[in-house]
PDB file of C-alpha atoms and ligand atoms in Angstrom:
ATOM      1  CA  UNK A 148      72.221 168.515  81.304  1.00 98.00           C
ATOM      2  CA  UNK A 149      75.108 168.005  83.957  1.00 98.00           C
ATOM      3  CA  UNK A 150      76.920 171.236  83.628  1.00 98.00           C
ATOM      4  CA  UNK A 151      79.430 171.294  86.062  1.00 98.00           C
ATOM      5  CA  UNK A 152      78.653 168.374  87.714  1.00 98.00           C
ATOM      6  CA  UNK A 153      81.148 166.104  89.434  1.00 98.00           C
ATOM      7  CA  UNK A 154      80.420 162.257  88.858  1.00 99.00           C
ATOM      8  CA  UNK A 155      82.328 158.907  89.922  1.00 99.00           C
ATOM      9  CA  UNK A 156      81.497 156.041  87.808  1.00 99.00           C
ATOM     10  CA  UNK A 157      82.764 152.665  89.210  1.00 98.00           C
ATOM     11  CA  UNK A 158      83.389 149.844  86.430  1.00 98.00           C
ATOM     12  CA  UNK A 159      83.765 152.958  83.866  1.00 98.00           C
ATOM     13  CA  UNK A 160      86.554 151.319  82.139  1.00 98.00           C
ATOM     14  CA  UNK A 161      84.446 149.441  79.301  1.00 97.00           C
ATOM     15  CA  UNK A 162      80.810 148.562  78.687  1.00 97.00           C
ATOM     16  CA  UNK A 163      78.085 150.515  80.057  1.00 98.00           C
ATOM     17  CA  UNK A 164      80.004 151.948  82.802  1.00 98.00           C
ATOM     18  CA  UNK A 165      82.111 153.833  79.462  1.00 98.00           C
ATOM     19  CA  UNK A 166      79.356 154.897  78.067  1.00 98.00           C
ATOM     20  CA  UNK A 167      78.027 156.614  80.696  1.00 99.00           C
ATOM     21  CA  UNK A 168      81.548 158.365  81.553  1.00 98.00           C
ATOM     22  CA  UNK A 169      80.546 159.495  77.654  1.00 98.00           C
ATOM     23  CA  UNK A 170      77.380 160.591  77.689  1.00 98.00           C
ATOM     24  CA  UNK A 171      78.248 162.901  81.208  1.00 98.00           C
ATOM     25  CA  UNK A 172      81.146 164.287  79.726  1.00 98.00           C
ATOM     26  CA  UNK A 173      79.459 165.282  76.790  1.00 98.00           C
ATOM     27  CA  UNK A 174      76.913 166.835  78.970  1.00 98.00           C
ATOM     28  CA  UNK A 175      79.201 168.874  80.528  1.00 98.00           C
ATOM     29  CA  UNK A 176      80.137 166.846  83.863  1.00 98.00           C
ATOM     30  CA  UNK A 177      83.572 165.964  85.173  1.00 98.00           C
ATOM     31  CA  UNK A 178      83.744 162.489  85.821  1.00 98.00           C
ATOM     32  CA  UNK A 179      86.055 160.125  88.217  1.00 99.00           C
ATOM     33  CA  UNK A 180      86.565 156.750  86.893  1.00 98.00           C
ATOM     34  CA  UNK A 181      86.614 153.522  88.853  1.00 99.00           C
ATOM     35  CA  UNK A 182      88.486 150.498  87.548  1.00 98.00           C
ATOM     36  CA  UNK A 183      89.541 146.949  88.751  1.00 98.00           C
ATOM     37  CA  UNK A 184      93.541 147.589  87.612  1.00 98.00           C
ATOM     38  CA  UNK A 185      95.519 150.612  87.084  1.00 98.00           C
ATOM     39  CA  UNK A 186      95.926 149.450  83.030  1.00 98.00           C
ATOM     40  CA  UNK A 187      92.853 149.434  82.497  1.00 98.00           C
ATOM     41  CA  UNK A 188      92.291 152.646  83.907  1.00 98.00           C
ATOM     42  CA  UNK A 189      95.121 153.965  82.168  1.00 98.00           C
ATOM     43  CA  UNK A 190      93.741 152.237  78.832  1.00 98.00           C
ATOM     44  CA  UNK A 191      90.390 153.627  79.856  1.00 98.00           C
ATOM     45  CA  UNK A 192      91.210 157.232  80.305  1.00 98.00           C
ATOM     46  CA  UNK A 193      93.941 157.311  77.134  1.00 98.00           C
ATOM     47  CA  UNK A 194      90.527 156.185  74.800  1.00 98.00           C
ATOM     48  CA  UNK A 195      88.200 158.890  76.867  1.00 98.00           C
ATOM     49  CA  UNK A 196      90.989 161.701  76.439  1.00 97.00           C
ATOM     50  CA  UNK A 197      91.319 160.820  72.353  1.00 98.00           C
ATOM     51  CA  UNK A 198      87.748 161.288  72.006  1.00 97.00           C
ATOM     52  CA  UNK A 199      86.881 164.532  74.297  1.00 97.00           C
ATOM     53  CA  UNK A 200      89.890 166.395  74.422  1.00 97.00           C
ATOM     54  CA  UNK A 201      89.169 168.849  76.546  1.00 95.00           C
ATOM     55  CA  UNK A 202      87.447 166.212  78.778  1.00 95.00           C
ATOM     56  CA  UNK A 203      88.138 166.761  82.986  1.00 98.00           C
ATOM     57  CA  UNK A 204      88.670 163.295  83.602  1.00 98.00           C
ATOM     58  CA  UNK A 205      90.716 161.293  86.296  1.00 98.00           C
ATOM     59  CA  UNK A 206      90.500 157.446  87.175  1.00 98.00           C
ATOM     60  CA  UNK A 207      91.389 155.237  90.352  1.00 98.00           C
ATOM     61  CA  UNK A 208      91.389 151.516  91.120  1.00 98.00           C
ATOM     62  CA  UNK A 209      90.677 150.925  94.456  1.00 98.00           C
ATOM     63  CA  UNK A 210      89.908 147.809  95.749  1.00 98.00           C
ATOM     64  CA  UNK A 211      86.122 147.832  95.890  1.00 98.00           C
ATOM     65  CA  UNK A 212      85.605 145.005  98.252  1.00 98.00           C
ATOM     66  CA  UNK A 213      87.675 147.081 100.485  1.00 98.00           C
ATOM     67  CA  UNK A 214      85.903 150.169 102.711  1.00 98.00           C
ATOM     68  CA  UNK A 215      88.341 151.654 103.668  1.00 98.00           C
ATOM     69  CA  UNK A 216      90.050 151.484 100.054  1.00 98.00           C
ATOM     70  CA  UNK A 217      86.850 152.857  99.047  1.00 98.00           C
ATOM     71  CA  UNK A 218      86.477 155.776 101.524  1.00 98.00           C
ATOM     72  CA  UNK A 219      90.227 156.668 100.572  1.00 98.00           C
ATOM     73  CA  UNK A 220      89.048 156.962  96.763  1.00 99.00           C
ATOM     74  CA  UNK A 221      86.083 158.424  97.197  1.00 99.00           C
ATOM     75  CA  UNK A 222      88.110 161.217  99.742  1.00 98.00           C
ATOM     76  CA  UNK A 223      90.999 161.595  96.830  1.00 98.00           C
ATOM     77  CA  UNK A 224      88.007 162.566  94.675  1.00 98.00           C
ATOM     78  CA  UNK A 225      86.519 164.997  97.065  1.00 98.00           C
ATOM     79  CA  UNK A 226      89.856 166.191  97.462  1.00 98.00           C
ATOM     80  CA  UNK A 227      90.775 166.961  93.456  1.00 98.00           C
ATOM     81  CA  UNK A 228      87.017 168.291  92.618  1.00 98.00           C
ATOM     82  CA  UNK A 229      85.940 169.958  96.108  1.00 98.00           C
ATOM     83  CA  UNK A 230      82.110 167.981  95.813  1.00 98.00           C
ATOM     84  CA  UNK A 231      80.480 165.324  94.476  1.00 99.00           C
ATOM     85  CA  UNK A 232      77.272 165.236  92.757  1.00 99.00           C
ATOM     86  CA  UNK A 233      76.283 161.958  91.544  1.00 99.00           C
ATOM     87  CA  UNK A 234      78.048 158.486  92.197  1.00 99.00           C
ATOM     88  CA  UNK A 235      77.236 155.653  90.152  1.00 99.00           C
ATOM     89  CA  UNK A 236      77.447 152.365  90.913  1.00 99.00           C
ATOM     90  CA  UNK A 237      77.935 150.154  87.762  1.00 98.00           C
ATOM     91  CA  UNK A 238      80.751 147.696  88.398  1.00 98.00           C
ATOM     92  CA  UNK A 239      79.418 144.431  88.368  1.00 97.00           C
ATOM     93  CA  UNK A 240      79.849 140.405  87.958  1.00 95.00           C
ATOM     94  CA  UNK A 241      77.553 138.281  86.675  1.00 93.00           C
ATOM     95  CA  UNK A 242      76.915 134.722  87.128  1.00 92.00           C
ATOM     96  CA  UNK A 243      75.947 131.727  85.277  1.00 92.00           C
ATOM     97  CA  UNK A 244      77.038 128.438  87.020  1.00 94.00           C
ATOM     98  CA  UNK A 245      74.091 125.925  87.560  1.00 96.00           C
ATOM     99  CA  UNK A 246      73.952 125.609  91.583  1.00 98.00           C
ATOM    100  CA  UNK A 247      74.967 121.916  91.537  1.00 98.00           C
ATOM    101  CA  UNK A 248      78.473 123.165  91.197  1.00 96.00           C
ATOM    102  CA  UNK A 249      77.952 126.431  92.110  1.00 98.00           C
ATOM    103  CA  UNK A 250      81.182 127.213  94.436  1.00 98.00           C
ATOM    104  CA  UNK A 251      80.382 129.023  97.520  1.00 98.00           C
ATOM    105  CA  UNK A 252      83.369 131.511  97.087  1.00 98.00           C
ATOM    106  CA  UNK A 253      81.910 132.616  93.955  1.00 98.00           C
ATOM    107  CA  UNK A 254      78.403 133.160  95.258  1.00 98.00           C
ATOM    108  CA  UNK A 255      80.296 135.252  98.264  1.00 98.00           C
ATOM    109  CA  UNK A 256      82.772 136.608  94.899  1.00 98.00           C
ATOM    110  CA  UNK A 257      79.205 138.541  93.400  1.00 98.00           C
ATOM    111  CA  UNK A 258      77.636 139.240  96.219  1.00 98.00           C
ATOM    112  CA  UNK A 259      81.037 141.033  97.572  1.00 98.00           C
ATOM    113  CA  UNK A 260      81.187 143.101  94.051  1.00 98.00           C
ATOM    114  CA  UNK A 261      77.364 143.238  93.565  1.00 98.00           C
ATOM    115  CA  UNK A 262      76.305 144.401  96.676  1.00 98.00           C
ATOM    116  CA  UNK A 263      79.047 145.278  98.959  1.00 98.00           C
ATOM    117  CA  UNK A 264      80.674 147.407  96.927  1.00 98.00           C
ATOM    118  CA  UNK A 265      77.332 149.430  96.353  1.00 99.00           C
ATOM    119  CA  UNK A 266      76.999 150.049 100.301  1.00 99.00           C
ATOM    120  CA  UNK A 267      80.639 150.705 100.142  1.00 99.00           C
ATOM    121  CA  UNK A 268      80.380 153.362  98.044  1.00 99.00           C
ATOM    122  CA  UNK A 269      77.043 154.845  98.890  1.00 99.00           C
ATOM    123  CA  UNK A 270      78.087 155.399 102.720  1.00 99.00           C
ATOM    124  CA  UNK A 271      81.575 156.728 101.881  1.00 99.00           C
ATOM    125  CA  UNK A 272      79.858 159.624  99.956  1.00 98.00           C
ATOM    126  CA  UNK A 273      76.747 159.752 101.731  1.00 99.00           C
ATOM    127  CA  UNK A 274      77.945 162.145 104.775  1.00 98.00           C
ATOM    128  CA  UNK A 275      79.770 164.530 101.560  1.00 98.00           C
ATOM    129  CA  UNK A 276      76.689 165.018  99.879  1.00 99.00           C
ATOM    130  CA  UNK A 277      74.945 165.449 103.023  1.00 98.00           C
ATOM    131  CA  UNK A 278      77.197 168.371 103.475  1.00 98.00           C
ATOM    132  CA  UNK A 279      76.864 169.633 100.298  1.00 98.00           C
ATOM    133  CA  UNK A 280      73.127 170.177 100.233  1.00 98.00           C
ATOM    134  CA  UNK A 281      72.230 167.027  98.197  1.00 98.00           C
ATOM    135  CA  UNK A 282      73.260 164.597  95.228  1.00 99.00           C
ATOM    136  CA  UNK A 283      72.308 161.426  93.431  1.00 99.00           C
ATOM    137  CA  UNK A 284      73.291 157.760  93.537  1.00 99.00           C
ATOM    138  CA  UNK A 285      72.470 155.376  90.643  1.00 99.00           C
ATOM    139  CA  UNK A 286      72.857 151.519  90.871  1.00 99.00           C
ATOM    140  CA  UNK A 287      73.212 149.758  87.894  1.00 98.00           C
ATOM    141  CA  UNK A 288      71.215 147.195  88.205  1.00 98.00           C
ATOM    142  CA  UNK A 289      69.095 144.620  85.699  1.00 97.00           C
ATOM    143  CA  UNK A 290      66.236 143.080  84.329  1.00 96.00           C
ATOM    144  CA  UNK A 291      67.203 139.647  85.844  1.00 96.00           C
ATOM    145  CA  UNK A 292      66.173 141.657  88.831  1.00 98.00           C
ATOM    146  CA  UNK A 293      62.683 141.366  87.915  1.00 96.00           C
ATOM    147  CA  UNK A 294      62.848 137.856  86.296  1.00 93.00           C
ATOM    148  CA  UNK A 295      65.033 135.339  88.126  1.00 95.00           C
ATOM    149  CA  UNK A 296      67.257 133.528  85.888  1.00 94.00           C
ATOM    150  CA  UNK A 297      68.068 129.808  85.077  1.00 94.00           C
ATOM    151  CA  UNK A 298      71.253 129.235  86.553  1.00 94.00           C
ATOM    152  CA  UNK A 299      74.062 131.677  88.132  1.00 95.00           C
ATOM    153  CA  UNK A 300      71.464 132.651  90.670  1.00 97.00           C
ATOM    154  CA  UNK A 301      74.152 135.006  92.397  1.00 98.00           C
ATOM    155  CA  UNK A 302      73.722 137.182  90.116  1.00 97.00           C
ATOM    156  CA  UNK A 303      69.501 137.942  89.963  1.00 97.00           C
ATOM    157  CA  UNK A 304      70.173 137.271  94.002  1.00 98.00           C
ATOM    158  CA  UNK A 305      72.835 140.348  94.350  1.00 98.00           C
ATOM    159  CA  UNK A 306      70.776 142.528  91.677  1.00 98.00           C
ATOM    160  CA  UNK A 307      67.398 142.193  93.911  1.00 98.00           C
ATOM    161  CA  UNK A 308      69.700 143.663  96.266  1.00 99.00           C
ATOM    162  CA  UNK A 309      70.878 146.202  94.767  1.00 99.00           C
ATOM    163  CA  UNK A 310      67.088 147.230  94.335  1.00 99.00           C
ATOM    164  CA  UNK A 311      66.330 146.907  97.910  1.00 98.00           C
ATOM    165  CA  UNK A 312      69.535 149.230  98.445  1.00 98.00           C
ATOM    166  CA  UNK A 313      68.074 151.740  96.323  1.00 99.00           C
ATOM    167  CA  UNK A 314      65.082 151.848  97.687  1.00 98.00           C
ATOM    168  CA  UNK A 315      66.103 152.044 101.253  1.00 99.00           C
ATOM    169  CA  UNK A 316      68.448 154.459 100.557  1.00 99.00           C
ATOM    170  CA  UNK A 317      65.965 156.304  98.605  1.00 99.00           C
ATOM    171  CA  UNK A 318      63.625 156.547 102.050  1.00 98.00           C
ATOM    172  CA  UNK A 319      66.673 156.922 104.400  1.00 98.00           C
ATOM    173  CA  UNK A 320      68.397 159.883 102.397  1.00 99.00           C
ATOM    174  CA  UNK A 321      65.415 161.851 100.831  1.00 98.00           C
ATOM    175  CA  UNK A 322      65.697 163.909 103.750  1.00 98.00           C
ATOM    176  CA  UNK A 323      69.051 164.852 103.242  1.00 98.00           C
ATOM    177  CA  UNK A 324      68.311 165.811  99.431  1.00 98.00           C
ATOM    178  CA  UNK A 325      70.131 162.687  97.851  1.00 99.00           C
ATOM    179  CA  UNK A 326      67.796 160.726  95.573  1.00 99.00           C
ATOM    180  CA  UNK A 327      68.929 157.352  95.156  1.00 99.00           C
ATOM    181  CA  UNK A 328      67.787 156.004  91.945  1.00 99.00           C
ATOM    182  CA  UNK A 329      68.416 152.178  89.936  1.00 99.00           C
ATOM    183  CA  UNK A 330      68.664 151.485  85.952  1.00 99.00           C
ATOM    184  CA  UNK A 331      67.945 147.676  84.946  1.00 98.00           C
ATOM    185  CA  UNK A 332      69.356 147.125  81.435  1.00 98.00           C
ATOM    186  CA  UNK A 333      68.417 144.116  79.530  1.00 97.00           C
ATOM    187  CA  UNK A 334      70.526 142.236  76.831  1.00 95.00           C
ATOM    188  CA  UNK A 335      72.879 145.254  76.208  1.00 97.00           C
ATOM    189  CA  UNK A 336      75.917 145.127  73.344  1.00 95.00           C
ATOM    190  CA  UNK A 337      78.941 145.080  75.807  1.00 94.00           C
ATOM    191  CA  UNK A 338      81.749 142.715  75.225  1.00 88.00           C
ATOM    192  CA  UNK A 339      80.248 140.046  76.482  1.00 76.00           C
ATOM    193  CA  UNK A 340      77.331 140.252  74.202  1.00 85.00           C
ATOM    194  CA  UNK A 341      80.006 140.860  71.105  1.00 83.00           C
ATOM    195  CA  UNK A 342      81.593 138.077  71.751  1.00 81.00           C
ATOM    196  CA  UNK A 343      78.301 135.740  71.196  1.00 82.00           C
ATOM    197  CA  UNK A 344      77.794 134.525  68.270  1.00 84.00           C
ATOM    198  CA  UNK A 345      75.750 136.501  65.637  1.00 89.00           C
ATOM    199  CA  UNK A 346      72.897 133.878  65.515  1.00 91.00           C
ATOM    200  CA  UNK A 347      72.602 133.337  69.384  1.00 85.00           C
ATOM    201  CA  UNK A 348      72.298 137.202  69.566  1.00 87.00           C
ATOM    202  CA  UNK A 349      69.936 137.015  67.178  1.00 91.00           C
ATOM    203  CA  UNK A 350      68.027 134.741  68.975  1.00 90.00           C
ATOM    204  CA  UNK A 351      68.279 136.620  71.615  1.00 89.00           C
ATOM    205  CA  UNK A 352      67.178 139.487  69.338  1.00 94.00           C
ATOM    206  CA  UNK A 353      63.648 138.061  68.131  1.00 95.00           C
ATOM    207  CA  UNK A 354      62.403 137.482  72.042  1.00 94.00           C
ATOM    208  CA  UNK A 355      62.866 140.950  72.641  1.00 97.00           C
ATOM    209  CA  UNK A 356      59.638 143.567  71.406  1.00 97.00           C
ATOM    210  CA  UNK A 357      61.486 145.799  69.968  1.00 98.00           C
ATOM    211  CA  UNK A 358      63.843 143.225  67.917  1.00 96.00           C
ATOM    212  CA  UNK A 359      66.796 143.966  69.218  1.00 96.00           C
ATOM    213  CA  UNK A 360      69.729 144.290  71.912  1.00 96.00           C
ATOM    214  CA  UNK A 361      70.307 147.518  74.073  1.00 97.00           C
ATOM    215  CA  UNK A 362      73.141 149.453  73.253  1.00 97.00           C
ATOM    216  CA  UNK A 363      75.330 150.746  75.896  1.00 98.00           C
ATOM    217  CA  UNK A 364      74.589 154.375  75.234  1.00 98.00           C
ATOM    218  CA  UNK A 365      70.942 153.866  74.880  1.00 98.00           C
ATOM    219  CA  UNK A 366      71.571 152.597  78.522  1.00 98.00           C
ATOM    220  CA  UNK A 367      73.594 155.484  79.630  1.00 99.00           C
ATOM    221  CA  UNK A 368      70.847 157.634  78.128  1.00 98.00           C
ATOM    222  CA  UNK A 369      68.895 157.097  81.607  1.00 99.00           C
ATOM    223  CA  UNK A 370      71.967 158.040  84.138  1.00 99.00           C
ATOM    224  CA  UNK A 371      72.314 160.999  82.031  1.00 99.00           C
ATOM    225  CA  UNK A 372      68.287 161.624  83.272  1.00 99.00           C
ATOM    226  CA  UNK A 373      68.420 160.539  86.285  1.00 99.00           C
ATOM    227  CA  UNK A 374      71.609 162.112  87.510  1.00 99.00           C
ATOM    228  CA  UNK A 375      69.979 165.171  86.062  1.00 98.00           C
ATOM    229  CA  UNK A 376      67.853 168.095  87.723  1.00 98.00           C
ATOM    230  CA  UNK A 377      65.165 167.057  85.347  1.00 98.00           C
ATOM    231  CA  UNK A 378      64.903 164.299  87.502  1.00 98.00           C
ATOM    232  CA  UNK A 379      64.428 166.109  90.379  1.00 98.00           C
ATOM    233  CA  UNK A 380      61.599 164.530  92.324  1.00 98.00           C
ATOM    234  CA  UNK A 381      62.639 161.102  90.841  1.00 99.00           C
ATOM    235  CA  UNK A 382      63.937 158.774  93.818  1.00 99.00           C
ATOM    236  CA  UNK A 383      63.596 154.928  94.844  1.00 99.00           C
ATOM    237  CA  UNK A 384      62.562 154.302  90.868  1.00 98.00           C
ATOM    238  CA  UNK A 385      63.458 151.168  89.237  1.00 98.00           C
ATOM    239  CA  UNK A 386      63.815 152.443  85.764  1.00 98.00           C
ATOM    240  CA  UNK A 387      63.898 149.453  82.768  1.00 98.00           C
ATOM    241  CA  UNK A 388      65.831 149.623  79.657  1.00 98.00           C
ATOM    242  CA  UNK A 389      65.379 146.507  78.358  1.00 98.00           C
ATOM    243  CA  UNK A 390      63.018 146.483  74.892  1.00 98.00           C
ATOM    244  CA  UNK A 391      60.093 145.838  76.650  1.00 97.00           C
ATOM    245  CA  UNK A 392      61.682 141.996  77.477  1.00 95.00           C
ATOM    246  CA  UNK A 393      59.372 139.857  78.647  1.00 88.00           C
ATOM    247  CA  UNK A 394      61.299 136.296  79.862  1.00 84.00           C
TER     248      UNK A 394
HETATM  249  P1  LIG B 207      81.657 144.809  81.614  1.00 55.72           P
HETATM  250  O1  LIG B 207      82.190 143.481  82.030  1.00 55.72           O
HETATM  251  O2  LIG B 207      81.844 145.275  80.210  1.00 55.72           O
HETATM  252  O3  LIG B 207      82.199 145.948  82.601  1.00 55.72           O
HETATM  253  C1  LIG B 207      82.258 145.712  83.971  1.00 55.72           C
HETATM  254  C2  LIG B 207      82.944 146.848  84.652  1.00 55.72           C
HETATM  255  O4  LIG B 207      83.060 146.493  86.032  1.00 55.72           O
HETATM  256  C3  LIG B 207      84.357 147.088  84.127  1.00 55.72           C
HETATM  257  O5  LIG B 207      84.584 148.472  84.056  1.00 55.72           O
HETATM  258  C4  LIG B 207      85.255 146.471  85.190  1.00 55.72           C
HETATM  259  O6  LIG B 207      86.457 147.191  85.384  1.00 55.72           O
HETATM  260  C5  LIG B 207      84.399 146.580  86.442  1.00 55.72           C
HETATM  261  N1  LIG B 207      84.743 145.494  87.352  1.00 55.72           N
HETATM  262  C6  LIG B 207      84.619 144.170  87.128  1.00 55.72           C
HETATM  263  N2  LIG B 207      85.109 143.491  88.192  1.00 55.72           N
HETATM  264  C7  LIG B 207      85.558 144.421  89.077  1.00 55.72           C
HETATM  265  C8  LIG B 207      86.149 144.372  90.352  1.00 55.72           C
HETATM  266  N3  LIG B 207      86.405 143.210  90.963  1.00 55.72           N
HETATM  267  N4  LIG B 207      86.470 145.529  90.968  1.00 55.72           N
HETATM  268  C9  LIG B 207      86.207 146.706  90.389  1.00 55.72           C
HETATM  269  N5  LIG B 207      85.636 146.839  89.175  1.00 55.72           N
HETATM  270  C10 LIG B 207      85.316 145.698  88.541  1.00 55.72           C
HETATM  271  O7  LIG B 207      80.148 144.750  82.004  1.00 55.72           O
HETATM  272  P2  LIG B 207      78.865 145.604  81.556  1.00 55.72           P
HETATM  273  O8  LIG B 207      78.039 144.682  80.742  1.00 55.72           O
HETATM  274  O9  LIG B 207      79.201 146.937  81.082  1.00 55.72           O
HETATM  275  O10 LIG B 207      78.158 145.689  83.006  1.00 55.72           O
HETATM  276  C11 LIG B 207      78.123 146.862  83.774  1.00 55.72           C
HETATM  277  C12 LIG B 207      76.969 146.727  84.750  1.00 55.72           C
HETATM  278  O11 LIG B 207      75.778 146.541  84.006  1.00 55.72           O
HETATM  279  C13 LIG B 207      77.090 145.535  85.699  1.00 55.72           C
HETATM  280  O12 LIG B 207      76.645 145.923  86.981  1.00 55.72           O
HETATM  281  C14 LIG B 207      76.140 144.516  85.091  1.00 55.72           C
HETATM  282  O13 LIG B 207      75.644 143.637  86.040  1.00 55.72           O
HETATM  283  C15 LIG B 207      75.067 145.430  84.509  1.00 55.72           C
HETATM  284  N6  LIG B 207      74.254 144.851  83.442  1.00 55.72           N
HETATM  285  C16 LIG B 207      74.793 144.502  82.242  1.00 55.72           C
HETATM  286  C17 LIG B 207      73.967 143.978  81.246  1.00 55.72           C
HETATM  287  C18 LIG B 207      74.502 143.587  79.894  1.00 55.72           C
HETATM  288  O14 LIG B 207      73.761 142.953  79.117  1.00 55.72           O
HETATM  289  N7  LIG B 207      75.710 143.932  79.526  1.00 55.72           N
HETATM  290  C19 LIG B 207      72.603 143.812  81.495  1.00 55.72           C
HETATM  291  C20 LIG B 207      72.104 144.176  82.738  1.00 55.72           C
HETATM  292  C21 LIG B 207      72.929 144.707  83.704  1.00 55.72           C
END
């Protein structure tokens, strides 16, 4: 579905961000990885490589709270694949301190990642798609967008911005071809989630209607979409993978 395609995926080291580096190389794109640290790039690309061989894969850790860090990535990338088709824009923080001790730093910490980064990102290869003739951005954003949630309130604050990005976006670039698009998991199994303990998850499990967590590639299943030409009159959508959750 993304045959020759040229992606960036920031946060594409682990999680969902890595399964959607997956899922477009096995439909025939040629990603650029984000990551926080050059070792877990590294780490990151050695695992990608084992599994897809033949994968055309590169990675770079720029500083994402940085623009012009960012426009100097985003450039390199240009640079090595000639275009860029789709960026996606899944690194992300979350949040869970209760606001009585709720450290202003950290709210500016998620907000900086969360939202920042995403504007970052989107205007540094805005004007190269523009060129182009067109291209996709997807946010990665989340249910908690929709729902609030009971402490950490950066987090829900920075994801109902990442949905007011995408839809402004959405309006501002249509004209220039680029449909901006957002996912909102739910519960999905990354890390985090593994590291829970098997009751709490179930717990977690038996609110959801379909009785379960997300899976990461079940997630990236709707950037592969959405990043697609199937998708092609898709833009400013809010798309939710999330069981049905209802909190
Ligand atoms: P994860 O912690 O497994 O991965 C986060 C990714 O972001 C990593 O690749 C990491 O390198 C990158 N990252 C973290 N801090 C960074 C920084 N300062 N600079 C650059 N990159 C940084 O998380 P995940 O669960 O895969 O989450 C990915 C996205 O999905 C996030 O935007 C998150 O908010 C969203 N999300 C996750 C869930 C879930 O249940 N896992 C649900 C809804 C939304």
């Amino acid at each position: 579905m993304l045959k020759g395609k040229i992606a960036v995926v920031t946060g594409g080291t682990r999680g969902i961000g890595m399964a959607i580096v997956k899922a477009y190389l096995s439909e025939g794109a040629s990603v650029a990885l984000f990551g926080s640290k050059p070792e877990t790039v590294n780490k990151a690309l050695e695992e990608v490589k084992a599994e897809y061989p033949n994968a055309d894969v590169m990675g770079l850790s720029p500083n994402l709270s940085s623009y012009s860090e960012v426009e100097k990535a985003i450039s390199e990338v240009k640079e090595h694949y000639g275009k860029i088709d789709i960026l996606v824009n899944n690194a992300g923080i979350s949040a869970m301190e209760p606001i009585y001790n709720y450290e202003p730093s950290a709210f500016d910490n998620i907000m900086d990642l969360n939202v920042n980064s995403v504007f970052y990102c989107s205007k540094a290869v805005a004007p190269i798609m523009k060129e182009q003739g067109g291209g996709v951005i997807l946010n990665t954003s989340s249910m908690v967008s929709i729902y609030g949630q009971t402490s950490g309130c950066g987090y829900p604050t920075s994801k109902f911005a990442v949905n007011g990005l995408t839809k402004s976006l959405a309006r501002e670039l249509g004209k220039d071809n680029i449909r901006v698009n957002a996912v909102l998991p739910g519960v999905t199994r990354t890390d985090m989630v593994a590291a829970l303990p098997k009751e709490m998850v179930d717990r977690i499990a038996a609110t959801i209607p379909l009785g379960r967590v997300g899976e990461p590639e079940e997630v990236a299943n709707a950037f592969v979409f959405l990043a697609s030409d199937k998708a092609s009159y898709i833009t400013g959508a809010t798309l939710t993978v999330d069981g049905a959750t209802q909190v």
